[in-house]
């Protein structure tokens, strides 16, 4: 197909994201008019009082909708970029951060915190445990895949499968000893949500996203070279082993941070890079930034859906990303079938 | 590279979802309802609190409940918004109901939602989960004061005192070993351990819990038989069939327990367990004590 140039797509998606942000700030369970919601934002920036909203209504726009909008954008951007890097690194269109055990490790860490730690410290303990879990499992998988010949991609994926299965069994054990309330907490936590956000976690995610985006962009050319094959990349002067370690550590930090703040949000990392690759081609210099923008946009749209579909109650956003992502993944599998047979 | 058209890549589900999304967005109204002067707009996020509010006659002031609350048969669920799981309450959803009073349990959450409620300057009351009748009575007093129904509360308190006095008169002999079972259809049995509402009910009946573990844990009929319970209480989920018959049909081995042989096996509505010792749990206790006496 004729690919669309980056210089057209990038502004187009940015405009789309801006519209989605405005939409996100003005829609929710509470019925506030669009102009009032936007004026509340203006008021808070410039200290004016144009919106005429009551203080609790301002609170809805500024303290509830604004932070979750920002978090959805940031988490979506991080996940989509991590997915793009993993797919490039493994030259495997089905790779996503879950494949190296990061998600299952994070889920295990969080479950341990939910079941074994007292309720009072869970607010802090769950994200920390999730992050540690993600880091430890990824390091374990990576170590298992190391040999004197370097890191084998096949070994990495197989070790990821094994560690994920082991993590699943541990989770099952925890579920057996958990009480009903903890079980329900775990289930909901695993479905992900961007509703529970503090300014500290928002700041942390923002910093991680910026550092990550800059770092990945610096390695975009190396990822492009890797598309030719590992030995070809080596001939081009790239230290492939070092590149893998550095990028996998960065992906783990990214995924670990998002999981610790928002739970497990599936399919963004898998789906978005493919979508972008179809639109602009596999050049990582354009793939990475565009994935970030489209990932942010998609997660924000999913979160708007999560807020509105069952209002005033809310759906976990991970449910909606899976509803959108799973059919896409299936189609992808069918497209790839020829390669596998 | 093969050529793509976007439409061939998006299945119908995605389009449908986007359509629903768009409809939901455009169907949301524009103005919040004004607050009536003489009536509260109450949100209850605890099944026990919801029970008390209806018993005090202020059920019509309820604008929102949590997923565990049950409404009386004559109240339509359409009129009262369901806010979901009480530990994952959506802050905006809660505020959108324009409440002036929110009552829930100590487990209400998440912290961000509690913080938003406090910032919005709404009256929030978080009550302890009742493990005995004194806490229940204390909670009723607090709720009745909040909704200005102290007179009606007195009648409820008297009823609780009277019922619990009856229960105490019919207490089980000291040292009676009681097993409290949660029957999950097709998924075996869960035995109530320490710090569960099941155990609270056993203790209020005067028995001692045969389980030594914490919370609810899966148990086999064989293990249960070896524990030799004198009394078995079964909490079922399906009120339409007898939980006792179902239990014995699925676990014939239990015929050999002292409890079944002395016909000390009774059932209780499993829904009572969600909110600790509630008003309906007190009535159920009286009923159970009578059956075991």
XYZ file of C-alpha atoms in Angstrom:
634
model
C 0.000 0.000 0.000
C 1.043 3.531 -0.333
C 2.443 4.537 2.994
C 1.431 7.804 4.474
C 4.310 10.089 5.231
C 5.275 10.789 8.827
C 4.976 14.535 8.294
C 1.259 14.102 7.566
C 0.465 11.406 10.122
C 2.244 12.938 13.073
C 0.336 16.250 13.058
C -2.904 14.411 12.229
C -2.623 12.131 15.252
C -1.482 15.012 17.446
C -4.614 16.942 16.494
C -6.631 13.784 17.195
C -5.003 13.474 20.593
C -5.768 17.118 21.403
C -9.431 16.603 20.493
C -9.493 13.458 22.643
C -7.969 15.377 25.550
C -10.648 18.058 25.279
C -13.242 15.318 25.071
C -11.796 13.564 28.097
C -11.807 16.753 30.167
C -15.393 17.552 29.286
C -17.049 14.156 29.542
C -17.660 11.859 32.459
C -20.277 10.657 34.879
C -20.998 14.179 36.064
C -22.923 16.266 33.572
C -20.956 19.470 33.089
C -21.165 21.525 29.942
C -18.155 21.508 27.604
C -17.544 25.220 27.915
C -17.748 25.183 31.706
C -15.313 22.283 31.955
C -12.777 23.983 29.711
C -13.250 27.323 31.449
C -12.541 25.614 34.792
C -9.160 24.684 33.377
C -8.595 28.242 32.189
C -9.629 29.563 35.619
C -7.162 27.361 37.428
C -4.352 28.425 35.101
C -4.951 32.165 35.218
C -6.776 32.572 38.523
C -9.923 33.871 36.842
C -13.519 32.838 37.548
C -15.307 32.422 34.234
C -16.641 28.899 34.602
C -19.178 29.572 37.339
C -18.810 26.009 38.585
C -19.245 25.029 42.221
C -16.042 23.973 43.949
C -16.931 20.282 43.868
C -17.575 20.537 40.122
C -14.216 22.221 39.589
C -12.716 19.394 41.593
C -14.155 16.878 39.130
C -12.480 18.586 36.176
C -9.170 19.521 37.784
C -8.548 16.805 40.365
C -10.219 13.821 38.740
C -10.454 14.175 34.964
C -7.229 16.101 34.334
C -4.834 13.733 36.174
C -6.386 10.582 34.729
C -6.319 12.088 31.240
C -2.616 12.820 31.622
C -1.939 9.381 33.088
C -3.801 7.636 30.253
C -1.723 9.593 27.710
C 1.567 8.837 29.435
C 0.870 5.157 30.142
C -0.407 4.622 26.581
C 2.713 6.257 25.161
C 5.072 4.204 27.346
C 3.366 0.878 26.594
C 3.199 1.447 22.836
C 6.868 2.438 22.658
C 7.940 -0.526 24.791
C 5.978 -2.790 22.452
C 7.593 -1.248 19.372
C 11.087 -1.712 20.848
C 10.398 -5.327 21.867
C 9.087 -6.193 18.417
C 12.109 -4.575 16.807
C 14.557 -6.189 19.207
C 13.159 -9.685 18.736
C 12.233 -9.173 15.091
C 9.045 -10.868 16.105
C 5.703 -9.237 15.351
C 4.023 -10.972 18.274
C 6.448 -9.855 20.954
C 5.175 -7.536 23.614
C 6.533 -6.689 27.055
C 4.492 -9.492 28.555
C 6.630 -12.016 26.728
C 9.714 -11.427 28.871
C 7.699 -11.937 32.051
C 7.361 -8.297 33.084
C 3.563 -8.272 33.357
C 3.277 -11.603 35.118
C 6.043 -10.668 37.553
C 4.295 -7.400 38.308
C 0.992 -9.195 38.828
C 2.624 -11.673 41.191
C 4.278 -8.884 43.182
C 1.011 -7.013 43.504
C -0.896 -10.154 44.523
C 1.624 -10.867 47.261
C 1.128 -7.331 48.558
C -2.686 -7.555 48.368
C -2.899 -10.895 50.162
C -0.041 -10.886 52.632
C 0.403 -7.270 53.666
C -1.919 -5.325 55.976
C -4.532 -3.154 54.292
C -3.115 0.046 55.790
C 0.158 -0.029 53.840
C -1.206 -1.530 50.623
C -1.568 1.856 48.925
C 2.220 2.183 48.791
C 3.110 -1.508 48.915
C 1.142 -2.682 45.839
C 2.895 -0.439 43.277
C 6.313 -1.037 44.830
C 5.805 -4.811 44.911
C 4.534 -4.771 41.314
C 7.588 -2.891 40.150
C 10.002 -5.182 42.009
C 8.160 -8.216 40.636
C 8.461 -6.946 37.052
C 12.149 -6.181 37.461
C 13.041 -9.486 39.111
C 11.220 -11.690 36.611
C 12.689 -9.863 33.633
C 16.211 -10.111 35.041
C 15.644 -13.820 35.704
C 14.366 -14.428 32.169
C 17.244 -12.464 30.722
C 19.821 -14.386 32.766
C 18.300 -17.694 31.705
C 18.676 -16.661 28.065
C 22.341 -15.692 28.410
C 25.108 -18.000 27.245
C 28.669 -17.520 26.091
C 27.312 -17.066 22.578
C 25.239 -14.110 23.638
C 21.508 -13.728 24.224
C 19.388 -16.116 22.254
C 16.026 -14.693 21.234
C 14.411 -18.130 21.185
C 15.769 -18.890 24.659
C 14.552 -15.516 25.879
C 11.026 -16.183 24.660
C 10.987 -19.745 26.006
C 12.357 -18.627 29.366
C 9.664 -15.925 29.368
C 7.003 -18.584 28.803
C 8.419 -20.739 31.608
C 8.698 -17.904 34.104
C 5.225 -16.639 33.181
C 3.824 -20.129 33.789
C 5.607 -20.346 37.125
C 4.309 -16.895 38.071
C 0.809 -18.031 37.109
C 1.102 -21.058 39.377
C 2.303 -18.895 42.283
C -0.652 -16.571 41.694
C -2.934 -19.583 41.734
C -1.477 -20.656 45.071
C -1.992 -17.162 46.479
C -5.565 -17.175 45.191
C -6.241 -20.411 47.080
C -5.187 -18.933 50.400
C -6.697 -15.480 49.758
C -10.008 -14.414 51.259
C -12.846 -13.347 49.015
C -12.168 -9.657 49.395
C -8.492 -9.999 48.440
C -9.497 -12.169 45.471
C -11.775 -9.460 44.209
C -9.083 -6.832 44.742
C -6.582 -8.878 42.718
C -9.032 -9.478 39.890
C -9.883 -5.799 39.595
C -6.269 -4.713 39.923
C -5.258 -7.025 37.087
C -7.736 -5.405 34.741
C -5.977 -2.064 35.051
C -7.252 1.433 35.651
C -5.926 4.943 35.274
C -8.426 6.340 37.778
C -6.241 6.128 40.854
C -3.487 8.611 40.358
C -1.472 10.792 42.703
C 0.630 13.738 41.596
C 3.781 11.836 42.590
C 2.990 8.817 40.438
C 2.019 11.099 37.571
C 5.344 12.909 37.806
C 7.243 9.615 37.997
C 5.496 8.319 34.876
C 6.139 11.568 33.008
C 9.860 11.489 33.794
C 10.112 7.816 32.793
C 8.260 8.505 29.554
C 10.495 11.431 28.586
C 13.745 9.636 29.424
C 12.508 6.518 27.658
C 11.406 8.341 24.520
C 14.742 10.148 24.275
C 16.694 6.934 24.905
C 14.734 4.810 22.441
C 14.980 7.504 19.802
C 18.774 7.509 20.179
C 18.768 3.794 19.430
C 16.273 3.934 16.571
C 18.973 3.520 13.902
C 20.455 0.529 15.723
C 17.005 -1.068 15.868
C 16.655 -0.438 12.140
C 19.992 -2.187 11.547
C 18.818 -5.094 13.704
C 15.883 -5.601 11.310
C 18.433 -6.916 8.808
C 19.483 -9.634 11.227
C 21.864 -9.858 14.169
C 25.031 -10.680 12.281
C 24.306 -7.976 9.712
C 23.856 -5.497 12.565
C 27.171 -6.613 14.043
C 28.861 -6.023 10.690
C 27.460 -2.528 10.732
C 29.381 -1.935 13.964
C 26.568 -2.341 16.471
C 27.282 -4.070 19.762
C 24.124 -6.203 19.604
C 24.524 -7.724 23.069
C 24.877 -4.384 24.796
C 21.974 -3.001 22.787
C 19.690 -5.844 23.916
C 20.585 -5.462 27.581
C 20.146 -1.697 27.570
C 16.841 -1.730 25.745
C 15.365 -4.612 27.744
C 16.254 -2.899 31.016
C 14.598 0.284 29.760
C 11.482 -1.601 28.632
C 11.276 -3.290 32.034
C 11.491 0.032 33.834
C 8.779 1.438 31.570
C 6.434 -1.517 31.944
C 7.176 -1.850 35.664
C 6.315 1.781 36.311
C 3.082 1.698 34.300
C 1.958 -1.567 35.898
C 2.700 -0.244 39.350
C 0.618 2.877 38.741
C -2.191 1.583 36.524
C -2.237 -2.217 36.828
C -2.038 -4.451 33.789
C -3.253 -2.842 30.591
C -2.948 -5.322 27.783
C -2.745 -5.095 24.007
C -1.619 -1.459 23.666
C 2.001 -2.602 23.397
C 1.101 -5.283 20.884
C -1.412 -3.548 18.680
C -0.191 0.020 18.303
C 3.270 -0.645 16.815
C 1.658 -2.888 14.172
C -0.908 -0.300 13.304
C 1.761 2.366 12.951
C 4.048 0.068 10.947
C 1.221 -0.507 8.497
C 0.701 3.227 8.132
C 4.264 4.525 7.860
C 6.540 1.527 7.531
C 9.093 -0.089 9.835
C 11.602 2.769 10.230
C 12.038 3.092 14.005
C 12.835 6.805 13.754
C 9.197 7.415 12.836
C 7.707 4.250 14.311
C 8.686 5.087 17.887
C 7.333 8.650 18.225
C 4.206 7.842 16.236
C 3.553 4.735 18.357
C 3.788 6.932 21.436
C 1.184 9.349 20.093
C -1.221 6.673 18.849
C -0.796 4.611 22.052
C -1.597 7.668 24.145
C -4.632 8.423 21.981
C -5.987 4.871 22.096
C -5.625 4.449 25.852
C -7.282 7.805 26.415
C -10.222 6.791 24.197
C -10.469 3.501 26.081
C -10.497 5.374 29.387
C -13.255 7.704 28.179
C -15.209 4.558 27.323
C -14.427 3.067 30.737
C -15.891 6.152 32.390
C -18.985 6.530 30.255
C -20.235 3.077 29.298
C -21.556 2.188 32.752
C -21.698 5.605 34.422
C -21.811 6.373 37.318
C -20.015 3.062 37.844
C -16.717 2.493 36.019
C -15.190 -0.310 33.959
C -11.521 -1.263 34.308
C -9.794 0.254 31.274
C -7.782 -2.933 30.672
C -11.061 -4.621 29.772
C -11.703 -2.141 26.982
C -8.177 -2.273 25.568
C -8.509 -6.061 25.480
C -11.900 -5.822 23.761
C -10.329 -3.628 21.109
C -7.008 -5.474 21.005
C -8.037 -9.124 21.041
C -9.883 -9.136 17.676
C -6.962 -7.235 16.171
C -4.523 -9.790 17.562
C -6.577 -12.629 16.082
C -6.594 -11.031 12.649
C -2.863 -10.532 12.959
C -2.389 -14.213 13.758
C -4.371 -15.175 10.681
C -2.304 -12.820 8.530
C 0.890 -14.317 9.931
C -0.325 -17.885 9.519
C 1.464 -18.283 6.208
C 4.766 -17.477 7.861
C 4.263 -20.066 10.575
C 3.123 -23.029 8.527
C 4.315 -5.239 1.468
C 0.676 -6.158 1.049
C -1.771 -3.355 0.617
C -4.116 -2.528 3.478
C -7.308 -0.722 3.893
C -7.984 0.223 7.471
C -11.550 -1.022 7.340
C -10.469 -4.563 6.573
C -8.315 -4.465 9.670
C -10.935 -3.419 12.158
C -13.550 -6.008 12.999
C -17.150 -5.048 13.552
C -16.743 -5.166 17.345
C -14.486 -2.164 17.287
C -16.940 -0.142 15.240
C -19.758 -1.152 17.549
C -17.736 -0.176 20.587
C -16.939 3.216 19.096
C -20.606 3.703 18.274
C -21.657 2.880 21.828
C -18.950 5.216 23.058
C -20.175 8.044 20.894
C -23.793 7.484 21.915
C -22.852 7.438 25.585
C -21.001 10.707 25.201
C -23.765 12.527 23.413
C -26.537 11.197 25.621
C -25.034 12.643 28.798
C -27.096 15.608 29.913
C -25.885 19.062 30.681
C -27.124 20.150 34.085
C -26.822 18.652 37.545
C -30.030 18.132 39.486
C -30.662 20.743 42.146
C -30.520 19.572 45.749
C -33.886 19.445 47.529
C -33.887 21.349 50.808
C -35.808 18.994 53.011
C -34.449 15.665 51.874
C -31.037 14.049 51.906
C -29.368 12.568 48.866
C -27.628 9.575 50.393
C -25.078 7.137 48.976
C -24.577 3.905 50.871
C -21.537 1.805 50.002
C -22.165 -1.004 52.460
C -24.852 -3.682 52.458
C -25.392 -3.336 56.221
C -25.821 0.427 55.998
C -28.309 0.067 53.134
C -30.327 -2.364 55.305
C -30.391 0.103 58.199
C -31.415 3.029 55.978
C -34.410 1.089 54.660
C -35.289 -0.070 58.184
C -35.238 3.574 59.324
C -37.608 4.489 56.503
C -35.192 6.695 54.557
C -34.637 4.304 51.668
C -36.251 6.779 49.298
C -33.380 9.202 49.943
C -30.861 6.734 48.541
C -29.379 7.834 45.215
C -26.525 5.329 45.027
C -25.485 1.977 46.473
C -22.554 -0.421 46.141
C -22.551 -3.809 44.436
C -23.156 -5.798 47.647
C -26.240 -3.854 48.787
C -29.591 -5.497 48.166
C -32.783 -3.514 47.732
C -36.156 -4.481 49.199
C -38.415 -6.248 46.702
C -40.685 -3.217 46.218
C -37.852 -0.820 45.318
C -36.886 -0.588 41.668
C -33.168 -0.923 41.001
C -33.483 1.553 38.118
C -33.971 4.474 40.475
C -30.793 3.919 42.467
C -27.394 4.016 40.775
C -24.995 1.151 41.389
C -21.452 2.363 41.987
C -19.733 -1.026 41.883
C -17.302 -2.610 44.318
C -17.034 -0.613 47.548
C -13.245 -0.646 47.604
C -12.960 0.661 44.041
C -15.538 3.442 44.020
C -15.324 5.865 41.089
C -14.820 9.383 42.471
C -16.562 11.221 39.642
C -19.409 8.720 39.500
C -19.973 9.287 43.193
C -19.895 13.083 42.949
C -22.088 13.032 39.835
C -24.989 11.746 41.940
C -24.816 15.039 43.816
C -25.015 13.446 47.275
C -24.913 15.328 50.542
C -24.266 12.281 52.712
C -22.108 9.229 52.026
C -22.091 6.322 54.443
C -19.893 3.281 54.046
C -17.688 0.864 55.914
C -14.080 1.227 57.007
C -13.109 -0.687 53.836
C -14.430 2.018 51.526
C -11.900 3.125 48.920
C -9.708 3.743 47.055
C -7.907 6.511 49.011
C -8.100 8.885 46.014
C -11.898 8.682 46.054
C -12.065 9.283 49.813
C -9.792 12.287 49.333
C -12.037 13.672 46.569
C -15.121 13.287 48.803
C -13.367 15.175 51.591
C -12.224 17.921 49.221
C -15.755 18.283 47.871
C -16.861 18.984 51.428
C -19.487 16.234 51.609
C -20.452 14.501 54.830
C -18.671 11.145 54.845
C -19.203 8.557 57.557
C -17.088 5.406 57.584
C -18.425 2.854 60.057
C -16.657 -0.178 61.488
C -17.770 -3.561 60.134
C -19.921 -5.065 62.908
C -18.660 -8.308 64.439
C -21.187 -8.265 67.280
C -24.487 -6.637 68.182
C -22.873 -3.769 70.117
C -21.032 -2.450 67.056
C -24.201 -2.895 65.005
C -26.180 -0.886 67.553
C -23.482 1.776 67.638
C -23.610 2.015 63.827
C -27.409 2.306 63.864
C -27.178 5.159 66.372
C -24.673 7.018 64.184
C -26.715 6.499 60.998
C -29.996 7.517 62.653
C -28.420 10.716 63.942
C -27.124 11.554 60.462
C -30.566 11.146 58.894
C -32.433 12.500 61.918
C -34.458 9.354 62.648
C -33.511 8.673 66.268
C -37.051 7.625 67.202
C -37.241 4.944 64.537
C -33.752 3.805 65.562
C -34.914 3.134 69.110
C -37.416 0.596 67.843
C -34.647 -1.139 65.864
C -32.330 -1.179 68.876
C -35.080 -2.672 71.043
C -35.708 -5.310 68.390
C -32.005 -6.230 68.343
C -31.845 -6.423 72.161
C -34.913 -8.619 72.266
C -33.730 -10.918 69.490
C -30.228 -11.283 70.883
C -31.671 -12.032 74.350
C -33.649 -14.881 72.755
C -30.473 -16.111 71.011
C -28.556 -16.095 74.309
C -31.299 -18.136 75.957
C -30.927 -20.792 73.290
C -27.129 -20.928 73.201
C -25.318 -24.074 72.163
C -23.741 -26.136 74.967
C -20.195 -24.952 75.814
C -17.579 -26.543 73.566
C -19.949 -27.397 70.710
C -17.809 -27.723 67.578
C -19.393 -25.851 64.693
C -18.404 -25.888 61.015
C -19.580 -22.954 58.893
C -19.551 -23.909 55.211
C -19.855 -21.757 52.148
C -21.220 -23.900 49.368
C -20.052 -22.927 45.918
C -22.087 -24.637 43.258
C -19.833 -27.066 41.377
C -16.692 -25.739 43.019
C -16.675 -27.539 46.321
C -16.795 -26.211 49.843
C -15.171 -23.333 51.678
C -14.841 -23.533 55.455
C -15.098 -20.294 57.425
C -11.945 -19.715 59.465
C -10.852 -17.050 61.912
C -11.906 -13.463 61.449
C -14.855 -14.186 59.180
C -18.514 -13.321 59.510
C -19.144 -17.089 59.561
C -17.089 -17.343 62.738
C -18.850 -14.318 64.251
C -22.177 -16.088 63.754
C -20.798 -19.301 65.362
C -19.551 -17.380 68.396
C -22.829 -15.489 68.809
C -24.623 -18.863 68.815
C -22.317 -19.953 71.660
C -20.360 -22.530 69.661
C -16.660 -22.788 68.882
C -15.288 -22.747 65.344
C -13.682 -26.052 64.320
C -11.512 -24.268 61.745
C -8.098 -22.991 62.840
C -7.114 -21.226 59.615
C -7.721 -17.640 58.573
C -10.482 -16.475 56.226
C -12.382 -18.965 54.020
C -10.441 -21.953 52.735
C -11.328 -24.882 50.523
C -11.988 -28.095 52.406
C -12.738 -31.668 51.343
C -15.588 -33.737 52.736
C -12.983 -36.139 54.084
C -11.182 -33.415 56.036
C -14.510 -32.181 57.351
C -15.445 -35.667 58.511
C -12.161 -36.000 60.400
C -12.900 -32.747 62.270
C -16.153 -34.286 63.634
C -18.349 -31.177 63.745
C -21.295 -31.280 66.174
C -23.111 -28.650 64.145
C -22.870 -27.727 60.456
C -24.155 -24.421 59.124
C -24.373 -24.166 55.319
C -24.500 -20.840 53.532
C -25.870 -21.287 50.033
C -26.002 -18.865 47.152
C -29.181 -20.079 45.602
C -32.240 -19.488 47.740
C -34.436 -21.582 45.406
C -33.029 -24.912 46.546
C -32.187 -26.362 49.929
C -28.482 -25.893 50.631
C -28.541 -28.769 53.123
C -29.958 -31.255 50.591
C -27.504 -30.081 47.961
C -24.581 -30.420 50.367
C -25.501 -33.958 51.373
C -26.190 -34.949 47.786
C -22.771 -33.706 46.647
C -20.928 -34.992 49.720
C -22.569 -38.246 50.916
C -19.585 -38.793 53.216
C -20.919 -36.081 55.501
C -23.765 -38.411 56.545
C -21.254 -39.858 59.004
C -20.524 -36.616 60.857
C -22.011 -36.210 64.359
C -23.806 -33.092 63.111
C -25.796 -34.885 60.407
C -26.468 -37.932 62.557
C -27.969 -35.716 65.267
C -29.686 -33.593 62.587
C -27.803 -30.493 63.660
C -27.298 -29.236 60.132
C -28.982 -26.000 59.156
C -28.776 -23.455 56.377
C -28.492 -19.705 56.173
C -28.705 -17.218 53.288
C -25.162 -16.681 51.980
C -25.877 -13.040 51.194
C -25.884 -12.302 54.932
C -22.138 -12.716 55.024
C -21.167 -9.689 52.971
C -21.651 -7.002 55.595
C -20.764 -8.566 58.940
C -23.389 -8.706 61.670
C -26.190 -6.772 59.999
C -29.862 -6.335 60.844
C -30.827 -9.316 58.724
C -28.012 -11.365 60.279
C -29.543 -10.753 63.722
C -32.894 -12.144 62.559
C -31.135 -15.059 60.889
C -29.280 -15.754 64.139
C -32.540 -16.012 66.070
C -33.852 -18.400 63.461
C -30.702 -20.519 63.606
C -30.688 -20.630 67.420
C -34.291 -21.831 67.363
C -33.507 -24.598 64.875
C -30.492 -25.812 66.849
C -32.174 -25.702 70.215
